[in-house]
Amino acid sequence: RLLAEAVMMALAHLLPGGSLAGPTSFDLLVVGGGSAGLTAAKFAARFGKSVALIERERLGGDCTWTGCVPSKTLLASAERAHALRTAAEFGVAQPATVSVDMAAVKARIGRTIGQIYDADDSPEALRALGIETVSGAATLVDARRVSVSSGGGGTATVYEATKGVVLATGARPRPLDIRGIASVPHLTYEGIFSL
C-alpha cells in the first residue's frame, strides 16, 4: 500500500493536460512491469494518460511469479492442513491422518498465478486499460526518451515520454557474502517455487 501511495504521489503532476498521439510517443513511459510499474501504469491510464509499459522479461514481476502470489498460495494450503491437524483443540473431530499432496499444491499455485496474470498483468488485460506493452530491454537515453531493443540483434526503437519516465526495474537476489556458498547448492526466491 505504501508503494502504491508513493507512486500516486510521484505521478500526481501528470493529471492535467492531454495525451500526445503517435506510435512511439506517450505521456508516460514505465520501465519495469512488476508491481510498482504496473501500479504506475494503471494509475496514469486511469486518468486518461497514454502509457507504454516496457518489460524485459515477464509482466507481473516478482510478486506474481516468485514472491507474493506463490508464497501466499502455499501458505493458504499450509494453513488448511494445520487447521485440520489441530481441529480437535476446537472440539471438531479430525480425520485420523492429514496428508498434503504437494503436486496438487503446486498445481494450485500455478493456477493462481495464471488467474492473476490473466486478469491483471497480461498484455491483454493492460491493453483493455489503454496501456501499451512493449517487450524488450530498455536503455534510458535521456530524461524523456527510452531505447528498447528486443534482442536478436534487431534495431532498437526509441520511445518518447511527453510527461515523464518511471523507472521501476525491480529486484534481484543478492549473492550471499558467505565463504563457500557458491560451491554448495542453494536457492533464492527466484527458484524455490520451481522445485
Short mmCIF file of N, CA and C in Angstrom, two decimals:
data_model
loop_
_atom_site.label_atom_id
_atom_site.label_comp_id
_atom_site.label_asym_id
_atom_site.label_seq_id
_atom_site.Cartn_x
_atom_site.Cartn_y
_atom_site.Cartn_z
N ARG A 1 0.82 -1.19 0.00
CA ARG A 1 0.00 0.00 0.00
C ARG A 1 0.86 1.25 0.00
N LEU A 2 1.94 1.25 0.77
CA LEU A 2 2.82 2.42 0.79
C LEU A 2 3.45 2.65 -0.58
N LEU A 3 3.81 1.56 -1.27
CA LEU A 3 4.37 1.68 -2.61
C LEU A 3 3.36 2.33 -3.54
N ALA A 4 2.13 1.88 -3.49
CA ALA A 4 1.09 2.45 -4.37
C ALA A 4 0.88 3.93 -4.06
N GLU A 5 0.87 4.30 -2.79
CA GLU A 5 0.70 5.71 -2.43
C GLU A 5 1.88 6.55 -2.92
N ALA A 6 3.09 6.02 -2.81
CA ALA A 6 4.27 6.75 -3.28
C ALA A 6 4.22 6.94 -4.79
N VAL A 7 3.80 5.92 -5.51
CA VAL A 7 3.68 6.02 -6.97
C VAL A 7 2.62 7.06 -7.32
N MET A 8 1.50 7.03 -6.63
CA MET A 8 0.44 8.00 -6.92
C MET A 8 0.90 9.43 -6.68
N MET A 9 1.63 9.65 -5.60
CA MET A 9 2.14 10.99 -5.32
C MET A 9 3.14 11.42 -6.39
N ALA A 10 4.00 10.50 -6.80
CA ALA A 10 5.00 10.83 -7.81
C ALA A 10 4.37 11.15 -9.16
N LEU A 11 3.21 10.56 -9.44
CA LEU A 11 2.56 10.76 -10.74
C LEU A 11 1.48 11.84 -10.71
N ALA A 12 1.25 12.44 -9.58
CA ALA A 12 0.17 13.42 -9.45
C ALA A 12 0.30 14.57 -10.44
N HIS A 13 1.53 14.96 -10.80
CA HIS A 13 1.73 16.07 -11.73
C HIS A 13 1.28 15.73 -13.15
N LEU A 14 0.99 14.48 -13.43
CA LEU A 14 0.56 14.08 -14.77
C LEU A 14 -0.92 14.35 -15.02
N LEU A 15 -1.68 14.60 -14.00
CA LEU A 15 -3.13 14.67 -14.16
C LEU A 15 -3.61 15.76 -15.11
N PRO A 16 -3.14 17.00 -15.08
CA PRO A 16 -3.63 17.98 -16.04
C PRO A 16 -3.08 17.70 -17.44
N GLY A 17 -3.80 18.14 -18.46
CA GLY A 17 -3.30 18.03 -19.84
C GLY A 17 -3.80 16.83 -20.57
N GLY A 18 -3.48 16.76 -21.85
CA GLY A 18 -3.97 15.68 -22.69
C GLY A 18 -2.87 14.74 -23.12
N SER A 19 -3.25 13.83 -24.00
CA SER A 19 -2.31 12.83 -24.49
C SER A 19 -1.76 13.24 -25.84
N LEU A 20 -0.58 12.79 -26.16
CA LEU A 20 0.05 13.04 -27.44
C LEU A 20 -0.04 11.77 -28.26
N ALA A 21 -0.60 11.86 -29.46
CA ALA A 21 -0.77 10.69 -30.30
C ALA A 21 0.55 10.33 -30.97
N GLY A 22 0.68 9.08 -31.36
CA GLY A 22 1.86 8.63 -32.07
C GLY A 22 2.27 7.27 -31.59
N PRO A 23 2.80 6.41 -32.47
CA PRO A 23 3.09 5.03 -32.07
C PRO A 23 4.23 4.88 -31.07
N THR A 24 5.15 5.83 -30.99
CA THR A 24 6.25 5.71 -30.04
C THR A 24 6.32 6.88 -29.07
N SER A 25 5.29 7.68 -29.05
CA SER A 25 5.25 8.83 -28.14
C SER A 25 4.06 8.66 -27.20
N PHE A 26 4.34 8.77 -25.90
CA PHE A 26 3.32 8.56 -24.87
C PHE A 26 3.47 9.64 -23.81
N ASP A 27 2.42 9.86 -23.04
CA ASP A 27 2.54 10.76 -21.90
C ASP A 27 3.56 10.21 -20.91
N LEU A 28 3.47 8.91 -20.66
CA LEU A 28 4.31 8.29 -19.64
C LEU A 28 4.92 7.00 -20.16
N LEU A 29 6.21 6.83 -19.92
CA LEU A 29 6.88 5.56 -20.16
C LEU A 29 7.20 4.96 -18.81
N VAL A 30 6.86 3.69 -18.64
CA VAL A 30 7.16 2.98 -17.40
C VAL A 30 8.10 1.84 -17.76
N VAL A 31 9.27 1.84 -17.16
CA VAL A 31 10.25 0.78 -17.39
C VAL A 31 10.16 -0.17 -16.21
N GLY A 32 9.70 -1.37 -16.47
CA GLY A 32 9.54 -2.39 -15.43
C GLY A 32 8.09 -2.74 -15.24
N GLY A 33 7.75 -4.00 -15.49
CA GLY A 33 6.37 -4.45 -15.41
C GLY A 33 6.06 -5.27 -14.19
N GLY A 34 6.73 -4.98 -13.07
CA GLY A 34 6.41 -5.63 -11.80
C GLY A 34 5.34 -4.83 -11.07
N SER A 35 5.21 -5.06 -9.78
CA SER A 35 4.12 -4.43 -9.03
C SER A 35 4.19 -2.90 -9.05
N ALA A 36 5.37 -2.32 -8.91
CA ALA A 36 5.47 -0.85 -8.92
C ALA A 36 5.17 -0.29 -10.31
N GLY A 37 5.74 -0.90 -11.35
CA GLY A 37 5.50 -0.43 -12.71
C GLY A 37 4.04 -0.59 -13.11
N LEU A 38 3.44 -1.71 -12.76
CA LEU A 38 2.02 -1.92 -13.06
C LEU A 38 1.16 -0.89 -12.35
N THR A 39 1.48 -0.60 -11.09
CA THR A 39 0.72 0.40 -10.34
C THR A 39 0.84 1.77 -10.99
N ALA A 40 2.04 2.16 -11.38
CA ALA A 40 2.25 3.46 -12.03
C ALA A 40 1.49 3.54 -13.34
N ALA A 41 1.61 2.50 -14.16
CA ALA A 41 0.95 2.50 -15.47
C ALA A 41 -0.57 2.55 -15.33
N LYS A 42 -1.12 1.75 -14.43
CA LYS A 42 -2.57 1.71 -14.25
C LYS A 42 -3.09 3.03 -13.68
N PHE A 43 -2.33 3.62 -12.77
CA PHE A 43 -2.74 4.89 -12.18
C PHE A 43 -2.82 5.97 -13.25
N ALA A 44 -1.79 6.09 -14.07
CA ALA A 44 -1.77 7.10 -15.12
C ALA A 44 -2.86 6.85 -16.15
N ALA A 45 -3.04 5.59 -16.54
CA ALA A 45 -4.08 5.26 -17.53
C ALA A 45 -5.47 5.58 -17.00
N ARG A 46 -5.67 5.39 -15.71
CA ARG A 46 -6.97 5.68 -15.09
C ARG A 46 -7.34 7.16 -15.24
N PHE A 47 -6.32 8.00 -15.38
CA PHE A 47 -6.56 9.43 -15.55
C PHE A 47 -6.42 9.87 -17.00
N GLY A 48 -6.53 8.90 -17.91
CA GLY A 48 -6.56 9.22 -19.33
C GLY A 48 -5.23 9.47 -19.99
N LYS A 49 -4.16 9.15 -19.33
CA LYS A 49 -2.83 9.36 -19.90
C LYS A 49 -2.46 8.19 -20.81
N SER A 50 -1.73 8.49 -21.88
CA SER A 50 -1.23 7.41 -22.73
C SER A 50 0.03 6.85 -22.08
N VAL A 51 0.09 5.52 -22.00
CA VAL A 51 1.16 4.86 -21.24
C VAL A 51 1.73 3.71 -22.05
N ALA A 52 3.06 3.63 -22.08
CA ALA A 52 3.75 2.45 -22.58
C ALA A 52 4.49 1.82 -21.41
N LEU A 53 4.25 0.55 -21.19
CA LEU A 53 4.89 -0.21 -20.12
C LEU A 53 5.92 -1.14 -20.76
N ILE A 54 7.18 -0.96 -20.42
CA ILE A 54 8.28 -1.69 -21.03
C ILE A 54 8.80 -2.72 -20.05
N GLU A 55 8.84 -3.98 -20.50
CA GLU A 55 9.31 -5.07 -19.63
C GLU A 55 10.25 -5.98 -20.40
N ARG A 56 11.38 -6.29 -19.79
CA ARG A 56 12.40 -7.13 -20.41
C ARG A 56 12.06 -8.61 -20.33
N GLU A 57 11.47 -9.03 -19.22
CA GLU A 57 11.23 -10.46 -19.01
C GLU A 57 9.75 -10.80 -19.09
N ARG A 58 9.06 -10.82 -17.96
CA ARG A 58 7.64 -11.15 -17.99
C ARG A 58 6.86 -10.20 -17.10
N LEU A 59 5.74 -9.74 -17.62
CA LEU A 59 4.89 -8.84 -16.86
C LEU A 59 4.43 -9.51 -15.58
N GLY A 60 4.28 -8.74 -14.54
CA GLY A 60 3.87 -9.26 -13.25
C GLY A 60 5.00 -9.23 -12.24
N GLY A 61 6.22 -9.40 -12.72
CA GLY A 61 7.38 -9.31 -11.87
C GLY A 61 7.44 -10.34 -10.76
N ASP A 62 8.28 -10.05 -9.78
CA ASP A 62 8.50 -10.98 -8.67
C ASP A 62 7.21 -11.30 -7.92
N CYS A 63 6.37 -10.31 -7.70
CA CYS A 63 5.17 -10.53 -6.90
C CYS A 63 4.29 -11.62 -7.52
N THR A 64 4.06 -11.53 -8.80
CA THR A 64 3.20 -12.52 -9.46
C THR A 64 3.87 -13.88 -9.58
N TRP A 65 5.12 -13.91 -9.97
CA TRP A 65 5.75 -15.16 -10.38
C TRP A 65 6.56 -15.86 -9.30
N THR A 66 7.25 -15.13 -8.43
CA THR A 66 8.17 -15.78 -7.49
C THR A 66 8.05 -15.25 -6.07
N GLY A 67 7.11 -14.39 -5.80
CA GLY A 67 7.02 -13.78 -4.47
C GLY A 67 5.64 -13.89 -3.86
N CYS A 68 4.94 -12.78 -3.88
CA CYS A 68 3.66 -12.64 -3.17
C CYS A 68 2.66 -13.75 -3.50
N VAL A 69 2.36 -13.91 -4.77
CA VAL A 69 1.28 -14.84 -5.16
C VAL A 69 1.63 -16.28 -4.83
N PRO A 70 2.77 -16.82 -5.27
CA PRO A 70 3.03 -18.21 -4.93
C PRO A 70 3.23 -18.44 -3.43
N SER A 71 3.87 -17.52 -2.74
CA SER A 71 4.11 -17.74 -1.31
C SER A 71 2.80 -17.69 -0.52
N LYS A 72 1.93 -16.75 -0.84
CA LYS A 72 0.65 -16.67 -0.12
C LYS A 72 -0.25 -17.85 -0.45
N THR A 73 -0.18 -18.35 -1.68
CA THR A 73 -0.97 -19.52 -2.06
C THR A 73 -0.47 -20.75 -1.31
N LEU A 74 0.85 -20.90 -1.20
CA LEU A 74 1.42 -22.00 -0.44
C LEU A 74 1.03 -21.90 1.03
N LEU A 75 1.10 -20.71 1.58
CA LEU A 75 0.72 -20.52 2.99
C LEU A 75 -0.75 -20.86 3.22
N ALA A 76 -1.61 -20.54 2.26
CA ALA A 76 -3.04 -20.87 2.41
C ALA A 76 -3.24 -22.38 2.51
N SER A 77 -2.49 -23.14 1.70
CA SER A 77 -2.58 -24.61 1.78
C SER A 77 -2.06 -25.10 3.13
N ALA A 78 -0.95 -24.53 3.59
CA ALA A 78 -0.38 -24.93 4.88
C ALA A 78 -1.35 -24.62 6.03
N GLU A 79 -2.02 -23.48 5.94
CA GLU A 79 -2.99 -23.12 6.98
C GLU A 79 -4.15 -24.11 7.03
N ARG A 80 -4.60 -24.57 5.85
CA ARG A 80 -5.69 -25.55 5.81
C ARG A 80 -5.25 -26.86 6.46
N ALA A 81 -4.05 -27.31 6.14
CA ALA A 81 -3.53 -28.56 6.71
C ALA A 81 -3.40 -28.42 8.23
N HIS A 82 -2.87 -27.30 8.67
CA HIS A 82 -2.71 -27.07 10.11
C HIS A 82 -4.07 -27.04 10.81
N ALA A 83 -5.05 -26.40 10.19
CA ALA A 83 -6.39 -26.34 10.79
C ALA A 83 -6.98 -27.74 10.96
N LEU A 84 -6.78 -28.60 9.97
CA LEU A 84 -7.28 -29.97 10.08
C LEU A 84 -6.55 -30.73 11.18
N ARG A 85 -5.23 -30.55 11.25
CA ARG A 85 -4.44 -31.27 12.25
C ARG A 85 -4.73 -30.83 13.68
N THR A 86 -5.17 -29.60 13.85
CA THR A 86 -5.44 -29.07 15.19
C THR A 86 -6.93 -28.90 15.47
N ALA A 87 -7.77 -29.48 14.64
CA ALA A 87 -9.23 -29.30 14.77
C ALA A 87 -9.75 -29.79 16.12
N ALA A 88 -9.17 -30.86 16.68
CA ALA A 88 -9.65 -31.41 17.94
C ALA A 88 -9.55 -30.39 19.07
N GLU A 89 -8.58 -29.49 19.01
CA GLU A 89 -8.45 -28.46 20.02
C GLU A 89 -9.69 -27.56 20.08
N PHE A 90 -10.44 -27.54 19.00
CA PHE A 90 -11.63 -26.69 18.92
C PHE A 90 -12.91 -27.51 19.00
N GLY A 91 -12.77 -28.78 19.39
CA GLY A 91 -13.94 -29.63 19.53
C GLY A 91 -14.46 -30.18 18.22
N VAL A 92 -13.64 -30.15 17.21
CA VAL A 92 -14.04 -30.67 15.90
C VAL A 92 -13.31 -31.97 15.68
N ALA A 93 -14.08 -33.01 15.33
CA ALA A 93 -13.46 -34.31 15.08
C ALA A 93 -12.54 -34.20 13.87
N GLN A 94 -11.35 -34.72 14.03
CA GLN A 94 -10.40 -34.64 12.93
C GLN A 94 -10.18 -36.02 12.33
N PRO A 95 -9.79 -36.04 11.06
CA PRO A 95 -9.51 -37.33 10.44
C PRO A 95 -8.29 -37.98 11.11
N ALA A 96 -8.15 -39.28 10.91
CA ALA A 96 -7.04 -40.00 11.54
C ALA A 96 -5.70 -39.44 11.07
N THR A 97 -5.58 -39.16 9.79
CA THR A 97 -4.34 -38.58 9.28
C THR A 97 -4.68 -37.47 8.29
N VAL A 98 -3.82 -36.51 8.25
CA VAL A 98 -3.94 -35.43 7.28
C VAL A 98 -2.69 -35.48 6.42
N SER A 99 -2.90 -35.63 5.14
CA SER A 99 -1.74 -35.66 4.25
C SER A 99 -1.83 -34.49 3.27
N VAL A 100 -0.69 -34.06 2.81
CA VAL A 100 -0.61 -32.95 1.87
C VAL A 100 -0.08 -33.49 0.55
N ASP A 101 -0.83 -33.26 -0.51
CA ASP A 101 -0.43 -33.66 -1.86
C ASP A 101 0.31 -32.49 -2.49
N MET A 102 1.65 -32.52 -2.42
CA MET A 102 2.44 -31.39 -2.89
C MET A 102 2.27 -31.14 -4.39
N ALA A 103 2.01 -32.18 -5.16
CA ALA A 103 1.77 -31.98 -6.59
C ALA A 103 0.49 -31.15 -6.79
N ALA A 104 -0.53 -31.44 -5.99
CA ALA A 104 -1.79 -30.68 -6.08
C ALA A 104 -1.59 -29.25 -5.58
N VAL A 105 -0.78 -29.08 -4.53
CA VAL A 105 -0.48 -27.74 -4.01
C VAL A 105 0.24 -26.93 -5.09
N LYS A 106 1.24 -27.55 -5.71
CA LYS A 106 2.00 -26.87 -6.75
C LYS A 106 1.10 -26.53 -7.94
N ALA A 107 0.19 -27.42 -8.30
CA ALA A 107 -0.75 -27.14 -9.40
C ALA A 107 -1.65 -25.96 -9.05
N ARG A 108 -2.08 -25.90 -7.79
CA ARG A 108 -2.92 -24.78 -7.35
C ARG A 108 -2.14 -23.47 -7.40
N ILE A 109 -0.88 -23.50 -7.02
CA ILE A 109 -0.03 -22.30 -7.11
C ILE A 109 0.02 -21.84 -8.57
N GLY A 110 0.27 -22.77 -9.47
CA GLY A 110 0.33 -22.44 -10.89
C GLY A 110 -0.97 -21.85 -11.42
N ARG A 111 -2.10 -22.45 -11.01
CA ARG A 111 -3.42 -21.92 -11.44
C ARG A 111 -3.65 -20.52 -10.91
N THR A 112 -3.28 -20.30 -9.65
CA THR A 112 -3.48 -18.98 -9.04
C THR A 112 -2.63 -17.92 -9.74
N ILE A 113 -1.38 -18.26 -10.01
CA ILE A 113 -0.51 -17.34 -10.74
C ILE A 113 -1.14 -17.02 -12.09
N GLY A 114 -1.60 -18.05 -12.80
CA GLY A 114 -2.20 -17.87 -14.12
C GLY A 114 -3.45 -16.99 -14.08
N GLN A 115 -4.29 -17.21 -13.08
CA GLN A 115 -5.51 -16.41 -12.96
C GLN A 115 -5.19 -14.94 -12.72
N ILE A 116 -4.25 -14.67 -11.84
CA ILE A 116 -3.89 -13.28 -11.53
C ILE A 116 -3.21 -12.64 -12.73
N TYR A 117 -2.31 -13.36 -13.38
CA TYR A 117 -1.64 -12.83 -14.56
C TYR A 117 -2.68 -12.50 -15.64
N ASP A 118 -3.55 -13.44 -15.95
CA ASP A 118 -4.55 -13.21 -17.00
C ASP A 118 -5.46 -12.02 -16.69
N ALA A 119 -5.88 -11.90 -15.44
CA ALA A 119 -6.83 -10.86 -15.07
C ALA A 119 -6.19 -9.49 -14.89
N ASP A 120 -4.93 -9.45 -14.42
CA ASP A 120 -4.33 -8.17 -14.02
C ASP A 120 -3.06 -7.76 -14.75
N ASP A 121 -2.23 -8.72 -15.15
CA ASP A 121 -0.88 -8.39 -15.60
C ASP A 121 -0.61 -8.66 -17.08
N SER A 122 -1.47 -9.39 -17.75
CA SER A 122 -1.20 -9.79 -19.13
C SER A 122 -1.31 -8.60 -20.09
N PRO A 123 -0.65 -8.68 -21.25
CA PRO A 123 -0.79 -7.60 -22.23
C PRO A 123 -2.25 -7.33 -22.60
N GLU A 124 -3.05 -8.37 -22.66
CA GLU A 124 -4.48 -8.19 -23.00
C GLU A 124 -5.21 -7.40 -21.91
N ALA A 125 -4.95 -7.74 -20.65
CA ALA A 125 -5.60 -7.02 -19.55
C ALA A 125 -5.15 -5.57 -19.53
N LEU A 126 -3.87 -5.33 -19.78
CA LEU A 126 -3.35 -3.97 -19.78
C LEU A 126 -3.87 -3.18 -20.98
N ARG A 127 -3.95 -3.83 -22.13
CA ARG A 127 -4.48 -3.17 -23.33
C ARG A 127 -5.92 -2.72 -23.07
N ALA A 128 -6.69 -3.52 -22.37
CA ALA A 128 -8.08 -3.16 -22.05
C ALA A 128 -8.14 -1.89 -21.20
N LEU A 129 -7.07 -1.59 -20.49
CA LEU A 129 -7.00 -0.37 -19.69
C LEU A 129 -6.38 0.79 -20.46
N GLY A 130 -5.98 0.52 -21.72
CA GLY A 130 -5.37 1.57 -22.54
C GLY A 130 -3.86 1.65 -22.40
N ILE A 131 -3.25 0.62 -21.86
CA ILE A 131 -1.80 0.60 -21.66
C ILE A 131 -1.16 -0.23 -22.76
N GLU A 132 -0.19 0.35 -23.43
CA GLU A 132 0.56 -0.36 -24.46
C GLU A 132 1.72 -1.08 -23.79
N THR A 133 1.90 -2.36 -24.08
CA THR A 133 3.04 -3.08 -23.52
C THR A 133 4.11 -3.26 -24.59
N VAL A 134 5.35 -3.11 -24.16
CA VAL A 134 6.50 -3.23 -25.06
C VAL A 134 7.45 -4.23 -24.43
N SER A 135 7.82 -5.25 -25.20
CA SER A 135 8.72 -6.28 -24.69
C SER A 135 10.14 -6.00 -25.18
N GLY A 136 11.07 -5.91 -24.25
CA GLY A 136 12.45 -5.69 -24.61
C GLY A 136 13.25 -5.06 -23.50
N ALA A 137 14.54 -4.95 -23.74
CA ALA A 137 15.45 -4.34 -22.77
C ALA A 137 15.50 -2.84 -22.99
N ALA A 138 15.28 -2.08 -21.93
CA ALA A 138 15.22 -0.62 -22.02
C ALA A 138 16.55 0.00 -21.63
N THR A 139 16.89 1.06 -22.36
CA THR A 139 18.05 1.88 -22.02
C THR A 139 17.58 3.32 -21.98
N LEU A 140 17.83 3.98 -20.88
CA LEU A 140 17.43 5.38 -20.75
C LEU A 140 18.35 6.23 -21.62
N VAL A 141 17.77 6.93 -22.59
CA VAL A 141 18.54 7.79 -23.49
C VAL A 141 18.74 9.16 -22.85
N ASP A 142 17.66 9.72 -22.35
CA ASP A 142 17.69 10.98 -21.61
C ASP A 142 16.44 11.04 -20.76
N ALA A 143 16.13 12.19 -20.20
CA ALA A 143 15.02 12.32 -19.26
C ALA A 143 13.66 12.02 -19.88
N ARG A 144 13.55 12.03 -21.20
CA ARG A 144 12.26 11.83 -21.87
C ARG A 144 12.24 10.69 -22.88
N ARG A 145 13.39 10.04 -23.10
CA ARG A 145 13.42 9.00 -24.13
C ARG A 145 14.05 7.72 -23.61
N VAL A 146 13.47 6.60 -24.09
CA VAL A 146 13.95 5.28 -23.72
C VAL A 146 14.10 4.46 -25.00
N SER A 147 15.25 3.84 -25.16
CA SER A 147 15.51 2.97 -26.30
C SER A 147 15.20 1.53 -25.86
N VAL A 148 14.46 0.81 -26.70
CA VAL A 148 14.08 -0.56 -26.37
C VAL A 148 14.56 -1.50 -27.48
N SER A 149 15.37 -2.48 -27.09
CA SER A 149 15.81 -3.50 -28.04
C SER A 149 15.19 -4.82 -27.65
N SER A 150 14.68 -5.52 -28.65
CA SER A 150 14.00 -6.78 -28.37
C SER A 150 14.94 -7.97 -28.44
N GLY A 151 16.21 -7.74 -28.59
CA GLY A 151 17.18 -8.82 -28.63
C GLY A 151 17.32 -9.37 -30.04
N GLY A 152 18.20 -10.31 -30.21
CA GLY A 152 18.40 -10.92 -31.51
C GLY A 152 19.10 -10.02 -32.50
N GLY A 153 19.73 -8.94 -32.03
CA GLY A 153 20.48 -8.07 -32.91
C GLY A 153 19.63 -7.13 -33.75
N GLY A 154 18.34 -7.05 -33.45
CA GLY A 154 17.47 -6.16 -34.21
C GLY A 154 17.68 -4.70 -33.86
N THR A 155 17.03 -3.85 -34.60
CA THR A 155 17.12 -2.41 -34.37
C THR A 155 16.32 -2.02 -33.14
N ALA A 156 16.84 -1.12 -32.38
CA ALA A 156 16.15 -0.62 -31.20
C ALA A 156 15.13 0.43 -31.62
N THR A 157 14.05 0.53 -30.86
CA THR A 157 13.04 1.55 -31.07
C THR A 157 13.14 2.55 -29.94
N VAL A 158 13.09 3.83 -30.27
CA VAL A 158 13.15 4.87 -29.25
C VAL A 158 11.73 5.34 -28.97
N TYR A 159 11.36 5.31 -27.69
CA TYR A 159 10.05 5.78 -27.23
C TYR A 159 10.25 7.09 -26.51
N GLU A 160 9.29 7.99 -26.68
CA GLU A 160 9.37 9.30 -26.07
C GLU A 160 8.24 9.49 -25.07
N ALA A 161 8.56 10.13 -23.95
CA ALA A 161 7.57 10.46 -22.93
C ALA A 161 7.40 11.97 -22.90
N THR A 162 6.14 12.44 -23.05
CA THR A 162 5.92 13.88 -23.00
C THR A 162 5.81 14.39 -21.57
N LYS A 163 5.46 13.52 -20.63
CA LYS A 163 5.29 13.94 -19.24
C LYS A 163 6.36 13.38 -18.31
N GLY A 164 6.86 12.18 -18.59
CA GLY A 164 7.88 11.64 -17.71
C GLY A 164 8.12 10.16 -17.91
N VAL A 165 9.19 9.69 -17.27
CA VAL A 165 9.59 8.28 -17.31
C VAL A 165 9.63 7.78 -15.87
N VAL A 166 9.02 6.63 -15.63
CA VAL A 166 9.10 5.99 -14.32
C VAL A 166 10.01 4.78 -14.44
N LEU A 167 11.03 4.73 -13.60
CA LEU A 167 11.93 3.58 -13.57
C LEU A 167 11.53 2.70 -12.39
N ALA A 168 10.99 1.54 -12.70
CA ALA A 168 10.54 0.59 -11.68
C ALA A 168 11.10 -0.77 -12.04
N THR A 169 12.41 -0.88 -11.98
CA THR A 169 13.11 -2.03 -12.55
C THR A 169 13.22 -3.24 -11.64
N GLY A 170 12.64 -3.20 -10.47
CA GLY A 170 12.54 -4.39 -9.64
C GLY A 170 13.79 -4.76 -8.88
N ALA A 171 13.84 -6.04 -8.53
CA ALA A 171 14.90 -6.54 -7.65
C ALA A 171 15.49 -7.83 -8.20
N ARG A 172 16.61 -8.18 -7.68
CA ARG A 172 17.28 -9.45 -7.98
C ARG A 172 17.83 -9.97 -6.65
N PRO A 173 17.93 -11.29 -6.50
CA PRO A 173 18.56 -11.79 -5.28
C PRO A 173 20.04 -11.37 -5.25
N ARG A 174 20.48 -10.99 -4.11
CA ARG A 174 21.88 -10.59 -3.94
C ARG A 174 22.66 -11.82 -3.49
N PRO A 175 23.77 -12.10 -4.16
CA PRO A 175 24.57 -13.26 -3.73
C PRO A 175 24.99 -13.08 -2.27
N LEU A 176 24.90 -14.15 -1.53
CA LEU A 176 25.28 -14.11 -0.12
C LEU A 176 26.79 -14.00 0.00
N ASP A 177 27.23 -13.16 0.91
CA ASP A 177 28.65 -12.97 1.14
C ASP A 177 29.11 -13.94 2.23
N ILE A 178 29.02 -15.24 1.89
CA ILE A 178 29.42 -16.29 2.82
C ILE A 178 30.46 -17.15 2.11
N ARG A 179 31.60 -17.29 2.70
CA ARG A 179 32.66 -18.08 2.08
C ARG A 179 32.17 -19.50 1.82
N GLY A 180 32.35 -19.95 0.58
CA GLY A 180 31.99 -21.31 0.20
C GLY A 180 30.56 -21.48 -0.30
N ILE A 181 29.73 -20.46 -0.21
CA ILE A 181 28.32 -20.60 -0.60
C ILE A 181 28.17 -20.98 -2.07
N ALA A 182 29.06 -20.48 -2.91
CA ALA A 182 28.95 -20.76 -4.35
C ALA A 182 29.19 -22.23 -4.66
N SER A 183 29.86 -22.94 -3.77
CA SER A 183 30.19 -24.34 -4.04
C SER A 183 29.12 -25.31 -3.53
N VAL A 184 28.08 -24.81 -2.90
CA VAL A 184 27.01 -25.68 -2.40
C VAL A 184 25.68 -25.29 -3.04
N PRO A 185 24.83 -26.27 -3.27
CA PRO A 185 23.52 -25.94 -3.85
C PRO A 185 22.73 -25.05 -2.89
N HIS A 186 22.13 -24.01 -3.44
CA HIS A 186 21.28 -23.14 -2.62
C HIS A 186 20.21 -22.52 -3.52
N LEU A 187 19.15 -22.05 -2.90
CA LEU A 187 18.02 -21.49 -3.63
C LEU A 187 17.80 -20.04 -3.23
N THR A 188 17.22 -19.29 -4.16
CA THR A 188 16.73 -17.94 -3.86
C THR A 188 15.24 -17.94 -4.11
N TYR A 189 14.59 -16.83 -3.88
CA TYR A 189 13.16 -16.74 -4.13
C TYR A 189 12.83 -16.94 -5.60
N GLU A 190 13.81 -16.74 -6.48
CA GLU A 190 13.54 -16.93 -7.92
C GLU A 190 13.38 -18.40 -8.29
N GLY A 191 13.97 -19.30 -7.55
CA GLY A 191 13.92 -20.70 -7.92
C GLY A 191 13.13 -21.61 -7.01
N ILE A 192 12.77 -21.14 -5.83
CA ILE A 192 12.16 -22.02 -4.83
C ILE A 192 10.82 -22.60 -5.28
N PHE A 193 10.04 -21.85 -6.05
CA PHE A 193 8.72 -22.34 -6.44
C PHE A 193 8.75 -23.19 -7.70
N SER A 194 9.93 -23.39 -8.26
CA SER A 194 10.04 -24.26 -9.42
C SER A 194 10.50 -25.67 -9.03
N LEU A 195 10.65 -25.91 -7.73
CA LEU A 195 11.05 -27.27 -7.25
C LEU A 195 9.97 -28.27 -7.54
#
